[in-house]
mmCIF file of C-alpha atoms and ligand atoms in Angstrom:
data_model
loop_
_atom_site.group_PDB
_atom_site.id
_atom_site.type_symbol
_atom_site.label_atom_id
_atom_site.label_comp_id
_atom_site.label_asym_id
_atom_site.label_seq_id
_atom_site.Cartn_x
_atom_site.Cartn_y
_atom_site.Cartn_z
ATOM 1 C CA UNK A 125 -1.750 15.343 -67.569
ATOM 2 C CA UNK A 126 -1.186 11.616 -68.776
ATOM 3 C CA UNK A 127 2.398 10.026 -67.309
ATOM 4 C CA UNK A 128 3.203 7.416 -69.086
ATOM 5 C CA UNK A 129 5.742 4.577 -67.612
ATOM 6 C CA UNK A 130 8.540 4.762 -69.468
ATOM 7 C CA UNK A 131 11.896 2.358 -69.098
ATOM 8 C CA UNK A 132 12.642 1.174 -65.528
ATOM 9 C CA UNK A 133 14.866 4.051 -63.881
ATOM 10 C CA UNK A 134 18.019 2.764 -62.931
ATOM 11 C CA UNK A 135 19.796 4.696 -60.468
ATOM 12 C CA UNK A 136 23.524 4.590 -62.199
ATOM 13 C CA UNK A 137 25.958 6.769 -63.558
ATOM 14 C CA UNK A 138 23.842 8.257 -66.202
ATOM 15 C CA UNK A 139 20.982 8.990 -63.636
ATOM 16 C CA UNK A 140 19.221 12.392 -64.857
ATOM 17 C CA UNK A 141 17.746 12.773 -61.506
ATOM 18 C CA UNK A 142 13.943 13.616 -60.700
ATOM 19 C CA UNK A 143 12.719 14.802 -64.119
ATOM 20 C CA UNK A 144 11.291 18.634 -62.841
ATOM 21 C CA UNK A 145 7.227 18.427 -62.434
ATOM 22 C CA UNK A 146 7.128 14.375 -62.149
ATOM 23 C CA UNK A 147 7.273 12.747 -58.245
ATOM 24 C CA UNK A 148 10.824 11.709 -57.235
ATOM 25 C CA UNK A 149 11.378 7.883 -57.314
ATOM 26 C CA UNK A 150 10.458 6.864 -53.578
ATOM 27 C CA UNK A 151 12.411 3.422 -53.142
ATOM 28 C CA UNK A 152 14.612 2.117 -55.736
ATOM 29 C CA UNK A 153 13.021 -0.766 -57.211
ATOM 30 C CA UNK A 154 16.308 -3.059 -56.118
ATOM 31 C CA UNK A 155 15.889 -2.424 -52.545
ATOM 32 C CA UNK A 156 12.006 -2.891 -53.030
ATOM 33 C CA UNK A 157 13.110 -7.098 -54.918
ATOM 34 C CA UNK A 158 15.749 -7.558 -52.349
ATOM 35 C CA UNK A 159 13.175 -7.447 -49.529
ATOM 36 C CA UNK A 160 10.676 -9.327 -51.598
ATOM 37 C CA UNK A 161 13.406 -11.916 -51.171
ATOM 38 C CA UNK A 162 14.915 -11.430 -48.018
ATOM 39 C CA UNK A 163 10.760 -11.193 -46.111
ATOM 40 C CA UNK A 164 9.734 -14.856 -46.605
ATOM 41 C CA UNK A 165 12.913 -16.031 -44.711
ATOM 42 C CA UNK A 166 12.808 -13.526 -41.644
ATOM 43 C CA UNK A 167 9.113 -14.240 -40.990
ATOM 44 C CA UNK A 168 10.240 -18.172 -40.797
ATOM 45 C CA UNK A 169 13.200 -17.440 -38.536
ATOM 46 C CA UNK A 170 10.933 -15.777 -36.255
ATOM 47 C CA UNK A 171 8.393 -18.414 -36.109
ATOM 48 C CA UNK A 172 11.768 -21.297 -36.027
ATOM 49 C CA UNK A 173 12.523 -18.845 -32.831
ATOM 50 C CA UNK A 174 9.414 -18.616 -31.449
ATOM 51 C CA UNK A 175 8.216 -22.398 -32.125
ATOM 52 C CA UNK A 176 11.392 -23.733 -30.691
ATOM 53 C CA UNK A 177 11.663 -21.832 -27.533
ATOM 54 C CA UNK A 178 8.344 -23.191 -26.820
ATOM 55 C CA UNK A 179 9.479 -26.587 -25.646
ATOM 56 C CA UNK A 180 10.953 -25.591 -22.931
ATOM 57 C CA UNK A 181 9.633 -24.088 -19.442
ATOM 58 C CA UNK A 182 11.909 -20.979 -18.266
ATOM 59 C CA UNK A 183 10.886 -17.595 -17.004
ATOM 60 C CA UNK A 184 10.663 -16.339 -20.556
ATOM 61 C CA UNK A 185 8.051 -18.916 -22.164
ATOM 62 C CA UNK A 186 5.905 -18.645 -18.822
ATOM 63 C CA UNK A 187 6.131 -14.908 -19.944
ATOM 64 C CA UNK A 188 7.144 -13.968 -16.020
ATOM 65 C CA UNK A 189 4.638 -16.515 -13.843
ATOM 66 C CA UNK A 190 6.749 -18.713 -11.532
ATOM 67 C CA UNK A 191 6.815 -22.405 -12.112
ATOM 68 C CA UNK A 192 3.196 -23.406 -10.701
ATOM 69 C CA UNK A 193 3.595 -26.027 -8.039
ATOM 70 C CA UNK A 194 -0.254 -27.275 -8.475
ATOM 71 C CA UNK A 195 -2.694 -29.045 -11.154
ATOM 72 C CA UNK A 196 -4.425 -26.009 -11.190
ATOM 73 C CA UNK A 197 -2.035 -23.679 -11.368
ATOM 74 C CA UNK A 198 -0.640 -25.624 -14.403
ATOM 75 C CA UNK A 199 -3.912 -24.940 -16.272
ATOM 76 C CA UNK A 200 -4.038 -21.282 -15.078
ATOM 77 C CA UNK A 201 -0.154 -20.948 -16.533
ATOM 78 C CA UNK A 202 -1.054 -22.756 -20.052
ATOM 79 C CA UNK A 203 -4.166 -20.733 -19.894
ATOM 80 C CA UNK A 204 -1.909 -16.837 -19.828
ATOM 81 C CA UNK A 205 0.159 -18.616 -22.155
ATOM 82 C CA UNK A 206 -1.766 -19.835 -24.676
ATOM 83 C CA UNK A 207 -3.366 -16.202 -24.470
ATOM 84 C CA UNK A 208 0.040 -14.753 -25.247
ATOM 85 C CA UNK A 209 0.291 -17.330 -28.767
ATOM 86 C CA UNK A 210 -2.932 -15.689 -29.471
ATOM 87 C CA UNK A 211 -1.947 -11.941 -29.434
ATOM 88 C CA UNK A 212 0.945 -12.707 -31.161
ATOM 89 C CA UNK A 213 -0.541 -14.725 -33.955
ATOM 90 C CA UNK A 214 -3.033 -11.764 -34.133
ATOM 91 C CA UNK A 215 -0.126 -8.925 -33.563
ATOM 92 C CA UNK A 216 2.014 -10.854 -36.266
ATOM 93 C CA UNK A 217 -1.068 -10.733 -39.029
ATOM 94 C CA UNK A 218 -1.467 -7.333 -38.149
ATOM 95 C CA UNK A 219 2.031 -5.842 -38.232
ATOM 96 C CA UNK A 220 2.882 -8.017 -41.342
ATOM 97 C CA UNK A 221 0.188 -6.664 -43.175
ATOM 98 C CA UNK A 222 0.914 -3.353 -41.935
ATOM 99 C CA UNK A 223 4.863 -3.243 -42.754
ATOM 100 C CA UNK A 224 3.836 -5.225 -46.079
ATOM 101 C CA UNK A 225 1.224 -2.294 -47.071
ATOM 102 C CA UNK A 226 4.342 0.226 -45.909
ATOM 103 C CA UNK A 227 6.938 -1.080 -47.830
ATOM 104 C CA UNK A 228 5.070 -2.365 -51.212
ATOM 105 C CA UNK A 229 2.675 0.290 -51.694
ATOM 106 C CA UNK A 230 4.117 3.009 -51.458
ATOM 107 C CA UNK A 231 3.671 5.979 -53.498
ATOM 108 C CA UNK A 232 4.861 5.278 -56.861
ATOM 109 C CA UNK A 233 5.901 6.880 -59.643
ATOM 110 C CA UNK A 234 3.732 5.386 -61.998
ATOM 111 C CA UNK A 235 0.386 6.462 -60.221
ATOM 112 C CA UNK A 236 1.535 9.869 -60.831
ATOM 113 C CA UNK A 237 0.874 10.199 -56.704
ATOM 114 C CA UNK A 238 -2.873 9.411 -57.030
ATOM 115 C CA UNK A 239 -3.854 7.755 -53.400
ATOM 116 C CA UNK A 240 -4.250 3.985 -53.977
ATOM 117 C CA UNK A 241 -7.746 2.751 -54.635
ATOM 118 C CA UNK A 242 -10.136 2.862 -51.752
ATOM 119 C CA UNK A 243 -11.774 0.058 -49.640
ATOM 120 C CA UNK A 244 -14.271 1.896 -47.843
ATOM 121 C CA UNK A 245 -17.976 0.548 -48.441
ATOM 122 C CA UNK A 246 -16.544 -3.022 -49.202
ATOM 123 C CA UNK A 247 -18.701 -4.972 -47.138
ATOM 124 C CA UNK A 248 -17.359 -8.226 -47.480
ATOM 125 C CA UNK A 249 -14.338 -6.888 -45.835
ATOM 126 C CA UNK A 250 -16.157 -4.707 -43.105
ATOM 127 C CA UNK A 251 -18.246 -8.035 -42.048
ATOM 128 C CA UNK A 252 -14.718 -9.781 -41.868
ATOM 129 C CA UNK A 253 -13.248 -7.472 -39.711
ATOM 130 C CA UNK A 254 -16.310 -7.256 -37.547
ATOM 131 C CA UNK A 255 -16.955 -11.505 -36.875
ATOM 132 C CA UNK A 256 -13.258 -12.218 -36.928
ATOM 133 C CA UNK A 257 -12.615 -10.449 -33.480
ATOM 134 C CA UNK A 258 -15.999 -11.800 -32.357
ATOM 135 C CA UNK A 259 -14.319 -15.523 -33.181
ATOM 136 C CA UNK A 260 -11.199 -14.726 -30.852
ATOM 137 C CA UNK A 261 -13.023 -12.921 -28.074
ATOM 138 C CA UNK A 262 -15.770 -16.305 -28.135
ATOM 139 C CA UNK A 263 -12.429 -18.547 -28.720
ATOM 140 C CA UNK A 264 -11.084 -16.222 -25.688
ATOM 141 C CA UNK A 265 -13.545 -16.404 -24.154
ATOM 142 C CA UNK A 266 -14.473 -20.790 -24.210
ATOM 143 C CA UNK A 267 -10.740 -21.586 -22.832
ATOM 144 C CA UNK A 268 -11.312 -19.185 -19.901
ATOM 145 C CA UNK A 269 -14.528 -20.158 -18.940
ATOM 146 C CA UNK A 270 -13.529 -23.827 -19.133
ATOM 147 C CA UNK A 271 -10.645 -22.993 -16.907
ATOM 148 C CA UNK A 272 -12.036 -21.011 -14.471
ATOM 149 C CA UNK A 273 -14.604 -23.949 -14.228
ATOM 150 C CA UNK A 274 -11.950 -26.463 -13.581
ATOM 151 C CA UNK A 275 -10.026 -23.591 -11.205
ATOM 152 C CA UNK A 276 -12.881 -23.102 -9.052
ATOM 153 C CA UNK A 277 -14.560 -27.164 -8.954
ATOM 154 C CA UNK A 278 -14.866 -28.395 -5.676
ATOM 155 C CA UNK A 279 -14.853 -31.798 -4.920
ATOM 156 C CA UNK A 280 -17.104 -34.079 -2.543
ATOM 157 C CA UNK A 281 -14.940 -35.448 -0.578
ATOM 158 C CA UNK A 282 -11.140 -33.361 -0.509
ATOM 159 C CA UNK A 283 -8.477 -35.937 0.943
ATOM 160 C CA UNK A 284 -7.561 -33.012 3.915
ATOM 161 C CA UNK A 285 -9.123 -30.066 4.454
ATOM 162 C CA UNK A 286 -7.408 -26.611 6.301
ATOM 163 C CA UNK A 287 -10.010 -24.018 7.788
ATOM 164 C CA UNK A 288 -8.025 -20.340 6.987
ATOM 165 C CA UNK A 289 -8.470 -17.421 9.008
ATOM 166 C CA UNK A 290 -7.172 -14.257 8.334
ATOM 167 C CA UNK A 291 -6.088 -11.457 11.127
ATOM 168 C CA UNK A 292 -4.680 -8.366 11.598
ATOM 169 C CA UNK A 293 -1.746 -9.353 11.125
ATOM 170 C CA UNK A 294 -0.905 -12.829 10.665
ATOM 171 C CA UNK A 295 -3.146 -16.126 9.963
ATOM 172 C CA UNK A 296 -4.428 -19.455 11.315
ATOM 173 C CA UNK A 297 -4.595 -23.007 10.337
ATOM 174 C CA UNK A 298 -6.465 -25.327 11.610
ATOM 175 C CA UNK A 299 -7.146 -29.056 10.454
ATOM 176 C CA UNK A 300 -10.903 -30.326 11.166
ATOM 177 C CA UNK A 301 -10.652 -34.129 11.414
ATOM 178 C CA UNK A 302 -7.163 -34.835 13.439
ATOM 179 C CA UNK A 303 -8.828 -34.116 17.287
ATOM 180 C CA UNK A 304 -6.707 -32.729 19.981
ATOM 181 C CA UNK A 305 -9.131 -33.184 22.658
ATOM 182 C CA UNK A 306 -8.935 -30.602 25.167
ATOM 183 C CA UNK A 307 -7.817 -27.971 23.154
ATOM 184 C CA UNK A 308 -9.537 -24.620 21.830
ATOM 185 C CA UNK A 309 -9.929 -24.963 18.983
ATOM 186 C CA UNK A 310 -10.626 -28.949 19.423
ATOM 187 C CA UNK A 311 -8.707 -30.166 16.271
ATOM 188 C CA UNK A 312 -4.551 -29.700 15.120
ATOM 189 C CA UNK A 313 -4.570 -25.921 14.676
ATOM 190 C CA UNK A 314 -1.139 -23.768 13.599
ATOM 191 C CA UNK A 315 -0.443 -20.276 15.133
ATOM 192 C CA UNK A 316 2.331 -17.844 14.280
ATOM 193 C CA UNK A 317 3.641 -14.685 14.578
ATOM 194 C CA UNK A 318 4.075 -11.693 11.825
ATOM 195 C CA UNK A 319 7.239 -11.388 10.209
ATOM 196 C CA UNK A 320 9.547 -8.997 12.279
ATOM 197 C CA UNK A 321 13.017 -7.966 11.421
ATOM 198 C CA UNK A 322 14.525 -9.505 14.850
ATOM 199 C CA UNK A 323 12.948 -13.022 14.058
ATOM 200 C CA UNK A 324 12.202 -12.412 10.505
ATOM 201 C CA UNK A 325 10.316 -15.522 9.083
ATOM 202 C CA UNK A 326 11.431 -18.223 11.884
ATOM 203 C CA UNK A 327 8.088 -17.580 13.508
ATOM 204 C CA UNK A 328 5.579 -17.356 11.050
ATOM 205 C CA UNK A 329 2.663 -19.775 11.240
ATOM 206 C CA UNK A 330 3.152 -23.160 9.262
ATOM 207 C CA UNK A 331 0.940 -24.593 6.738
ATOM 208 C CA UNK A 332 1.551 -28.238 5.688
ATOM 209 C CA UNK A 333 0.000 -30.092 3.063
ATOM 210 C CA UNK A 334 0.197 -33.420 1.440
ATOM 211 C CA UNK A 335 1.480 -33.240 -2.577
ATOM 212 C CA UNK A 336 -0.558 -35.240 -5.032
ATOM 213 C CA UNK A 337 -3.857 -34.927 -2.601
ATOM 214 C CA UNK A 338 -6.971 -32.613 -2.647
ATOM 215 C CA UNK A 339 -6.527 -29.916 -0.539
ATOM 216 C CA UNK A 340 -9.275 -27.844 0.281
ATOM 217 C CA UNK A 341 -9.137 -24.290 2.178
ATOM 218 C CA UNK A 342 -11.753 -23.026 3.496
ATOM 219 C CA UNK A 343 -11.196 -18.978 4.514
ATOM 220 C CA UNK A 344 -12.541 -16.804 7.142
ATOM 221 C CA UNK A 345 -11.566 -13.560 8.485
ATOM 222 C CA UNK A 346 -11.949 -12.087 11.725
ATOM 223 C CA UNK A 347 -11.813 -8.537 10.950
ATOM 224 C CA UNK A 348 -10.938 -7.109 7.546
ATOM 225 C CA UNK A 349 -10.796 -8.255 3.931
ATOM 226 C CA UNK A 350 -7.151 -10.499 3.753
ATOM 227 C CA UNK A 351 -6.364 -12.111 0.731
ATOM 228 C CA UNK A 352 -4.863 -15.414 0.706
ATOM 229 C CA UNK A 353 -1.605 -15.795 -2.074
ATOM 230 C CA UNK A 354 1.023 -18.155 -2.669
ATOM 231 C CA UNK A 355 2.298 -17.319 -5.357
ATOM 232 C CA UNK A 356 3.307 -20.111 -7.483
ATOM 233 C CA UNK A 357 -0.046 -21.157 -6.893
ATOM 234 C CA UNK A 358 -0.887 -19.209 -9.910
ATOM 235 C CA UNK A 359 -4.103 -17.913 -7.822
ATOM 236 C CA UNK A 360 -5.269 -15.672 -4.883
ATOM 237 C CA UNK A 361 -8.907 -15.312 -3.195
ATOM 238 C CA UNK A 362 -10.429 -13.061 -0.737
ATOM 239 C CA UNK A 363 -10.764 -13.980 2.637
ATOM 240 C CA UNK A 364 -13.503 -11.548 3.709
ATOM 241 C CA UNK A 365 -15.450 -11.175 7.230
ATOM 242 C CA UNK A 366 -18.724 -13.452 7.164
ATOM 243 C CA UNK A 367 -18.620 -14.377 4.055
ATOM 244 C CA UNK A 368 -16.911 -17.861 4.090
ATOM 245 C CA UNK A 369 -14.758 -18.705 0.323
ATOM 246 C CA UNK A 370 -13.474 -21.462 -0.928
ATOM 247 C CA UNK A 371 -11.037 -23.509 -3.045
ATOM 248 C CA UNK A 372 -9.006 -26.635 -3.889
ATOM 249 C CA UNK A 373 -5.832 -27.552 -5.066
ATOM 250 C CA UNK A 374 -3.867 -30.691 -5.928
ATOM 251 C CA UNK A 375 0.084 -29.434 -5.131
ATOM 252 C CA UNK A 376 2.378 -31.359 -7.385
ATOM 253 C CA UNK A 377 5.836 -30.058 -5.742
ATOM 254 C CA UNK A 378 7.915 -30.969 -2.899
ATOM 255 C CA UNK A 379 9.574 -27.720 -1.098
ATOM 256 C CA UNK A 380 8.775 -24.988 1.156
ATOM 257 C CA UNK A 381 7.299 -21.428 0.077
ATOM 258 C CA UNK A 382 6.555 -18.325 1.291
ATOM 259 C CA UNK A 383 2.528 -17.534 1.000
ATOM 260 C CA UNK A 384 1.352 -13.313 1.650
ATOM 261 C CA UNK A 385 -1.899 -11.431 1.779
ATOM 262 C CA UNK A 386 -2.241 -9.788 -0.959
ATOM 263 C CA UNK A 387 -5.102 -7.329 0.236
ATOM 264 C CA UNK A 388 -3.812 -3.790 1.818
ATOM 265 C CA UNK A 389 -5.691 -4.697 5.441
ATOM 266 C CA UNK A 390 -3.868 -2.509 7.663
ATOM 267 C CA UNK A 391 -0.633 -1.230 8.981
ATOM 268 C CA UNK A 392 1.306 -4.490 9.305
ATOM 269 C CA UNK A 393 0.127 -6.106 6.123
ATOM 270 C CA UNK A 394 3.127 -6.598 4.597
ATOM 271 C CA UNK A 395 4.008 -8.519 7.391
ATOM 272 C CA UNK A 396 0.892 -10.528 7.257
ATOM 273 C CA UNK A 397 3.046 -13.679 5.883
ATOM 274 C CA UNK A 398 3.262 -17.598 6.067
ATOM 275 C CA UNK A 399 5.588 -20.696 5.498
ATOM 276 C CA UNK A 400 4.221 -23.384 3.222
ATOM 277 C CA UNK A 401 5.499 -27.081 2.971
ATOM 278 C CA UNK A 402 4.505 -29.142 0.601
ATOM 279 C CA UNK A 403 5.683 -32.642 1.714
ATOM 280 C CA UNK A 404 5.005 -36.390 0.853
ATOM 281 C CA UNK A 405 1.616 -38.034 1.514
ATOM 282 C CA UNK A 406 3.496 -40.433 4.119
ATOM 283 C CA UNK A 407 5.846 -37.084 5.726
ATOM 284 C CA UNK A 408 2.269 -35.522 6.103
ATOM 285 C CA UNK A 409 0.615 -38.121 8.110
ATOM 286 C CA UNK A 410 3.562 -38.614 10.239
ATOM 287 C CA UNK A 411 3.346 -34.805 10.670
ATOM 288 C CA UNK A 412 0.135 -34.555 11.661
ATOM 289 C CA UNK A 413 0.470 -37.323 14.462
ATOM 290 C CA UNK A 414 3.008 -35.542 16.229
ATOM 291 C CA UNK A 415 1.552 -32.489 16.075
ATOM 292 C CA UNK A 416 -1.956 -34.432 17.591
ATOM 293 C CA UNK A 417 0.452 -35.551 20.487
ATOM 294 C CA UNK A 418 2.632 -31.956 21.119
ATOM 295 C CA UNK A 419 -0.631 -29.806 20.931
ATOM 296 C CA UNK A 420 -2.866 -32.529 23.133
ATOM 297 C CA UNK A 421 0.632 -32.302 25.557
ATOM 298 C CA UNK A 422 0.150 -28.762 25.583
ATOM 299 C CA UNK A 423 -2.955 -27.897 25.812
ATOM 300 C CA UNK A 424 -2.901 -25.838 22.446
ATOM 301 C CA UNK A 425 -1.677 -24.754 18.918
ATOM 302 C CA UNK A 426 1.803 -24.317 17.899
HETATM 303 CU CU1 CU B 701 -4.207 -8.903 5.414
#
């Protein structure tokens, strides 16, 4: 049976209807030129939309991370979000091709309902879709590595240094370099308590550090596997028993946070929480003085 295309149908007043033993008219050809039109524009809107509320930091373009409050954590937060661009350049291509294909080739009349022509077999297109992904993943794949690289570089000589250890349920900070003769540990050391609902977090155990300095934490636990988080850090890292870990950071941020382990160690892990202060260079080294003088006056850690 031969169909041949006869005058455009027109859906008007003098519309026959399907003509019995030919397929029905899927989308009227109107509808089909009106979004012809009308696609161009709302696939620029979106990227206006998109492109513009990029120039701004706020909860939605850092897709959910806090605001980091470190160099590092500033690479780890560009890092997630120039992932994000990624999959939704690549979720954009793919949709877009996939309403295109939905609304502009559909079954039409003229076909006589014959499927479209076939691709299978078309290698050029099967080797595109095969080394494109292999380009993102590698692209994927550079940025991280860099960034991890960067993440995890120690330096030679970090401007203070804070030895971490990690307890059921609550941590310790101690400063090698600033002496407190006479004292346990020998050098400035912080204690606390865990978080309880009478004192809540007056009590926890203090960790100060200087902004715009290296900072590097070395972590040990006594018992368990801890895990040592502040969160807009942008970064966590096991603190496990005899096996010592490592990292630095340069904070960037005045202010005072609240850091957690973020490994389930035990019954009171939730409690297992810390104050951090992030304070000036000059605030620091007053800081450290007095606490030289209190602890040597004392015998012992705050
Ligand atoms: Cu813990």
């Amino acid at each position: 049976m031969s169909s041949t295309p006869s005058a455009p149908p027109s859906r008007g007043a003098h519309d026959p209807g399907p003509v019995p033993g030919q397929p029905p008219v899927v989308a009227p050809p109107r509808g089909r030129a009106r979004l012809r039109r009308l696609a161009p524009r709302a696939a620029l809107f979106a990227v206006l939309a998109v492109g513009t509320s990029g120039c701004t930091s706020n909860a939605f373009t850092r897709m959910g991370w806090p605001e980091p409050i470190t160099k590092q954590g500033q690479v780890a937060l560009t890092l997630w979000q120039g992932s994000w661009a990624a999959a939704w350049a690549v979720g954009a291509v793919v949709w877009g091709m996939t309403i295109w294909a939905i609304i502009f080739h559909r079954k039409k009349r003229a076909s006589g309902g014959a499927p479209p022509q076939q691709v299978r077999y078309n290698l050029p297109i099967e080797m595109l879709y095969t080394v494109v992904p292999f380009i993102m993943i590698g692209v994927l794949f550079f940025f991280t590595a860099r960034d991890e690289n960067y993440i995890d570089k120690l330096s030679a000589h970090p401007d203070v240094t804070v030895n971490v250890t990690g307890f059921q349920w609550s941590w310790q900070f101690q400063y090698p370099g600033y002496r407190v003769p006479g004292s346990p540990t020998g050098d400035v050391t912080m204690y606390g308590e865990p978080w309880s609902p009478q004192a809540g977090n007056s009590q926890l155990p203090v960790l100060v550090i200087p902004r715009d300095r290296t900072i590097r934490f070395n972590l040990v636990s006594t018992d368990v596997i801890h895990a040592f988080w502040i969160v807009p850090f942008e970064f966590k890292r096991d603190v496990i028993p005899g096996h010592p870990n490592h990292f630095e950071v340069t904070p960037t941020r005045l202010g005072t946070w609240i850091g957690h382990c973020t490994e389930l160690c035990g019954l009171y892990h939730s409690r297992m929480l810390f104050r951090v202060k992030i304070v000036t260079p000059a605030q620091f080294s007053q800081w450290i003085h007095t606490q030289q003088a209190l602890q040597q006056r004392s015998g012992g850690a705050q």
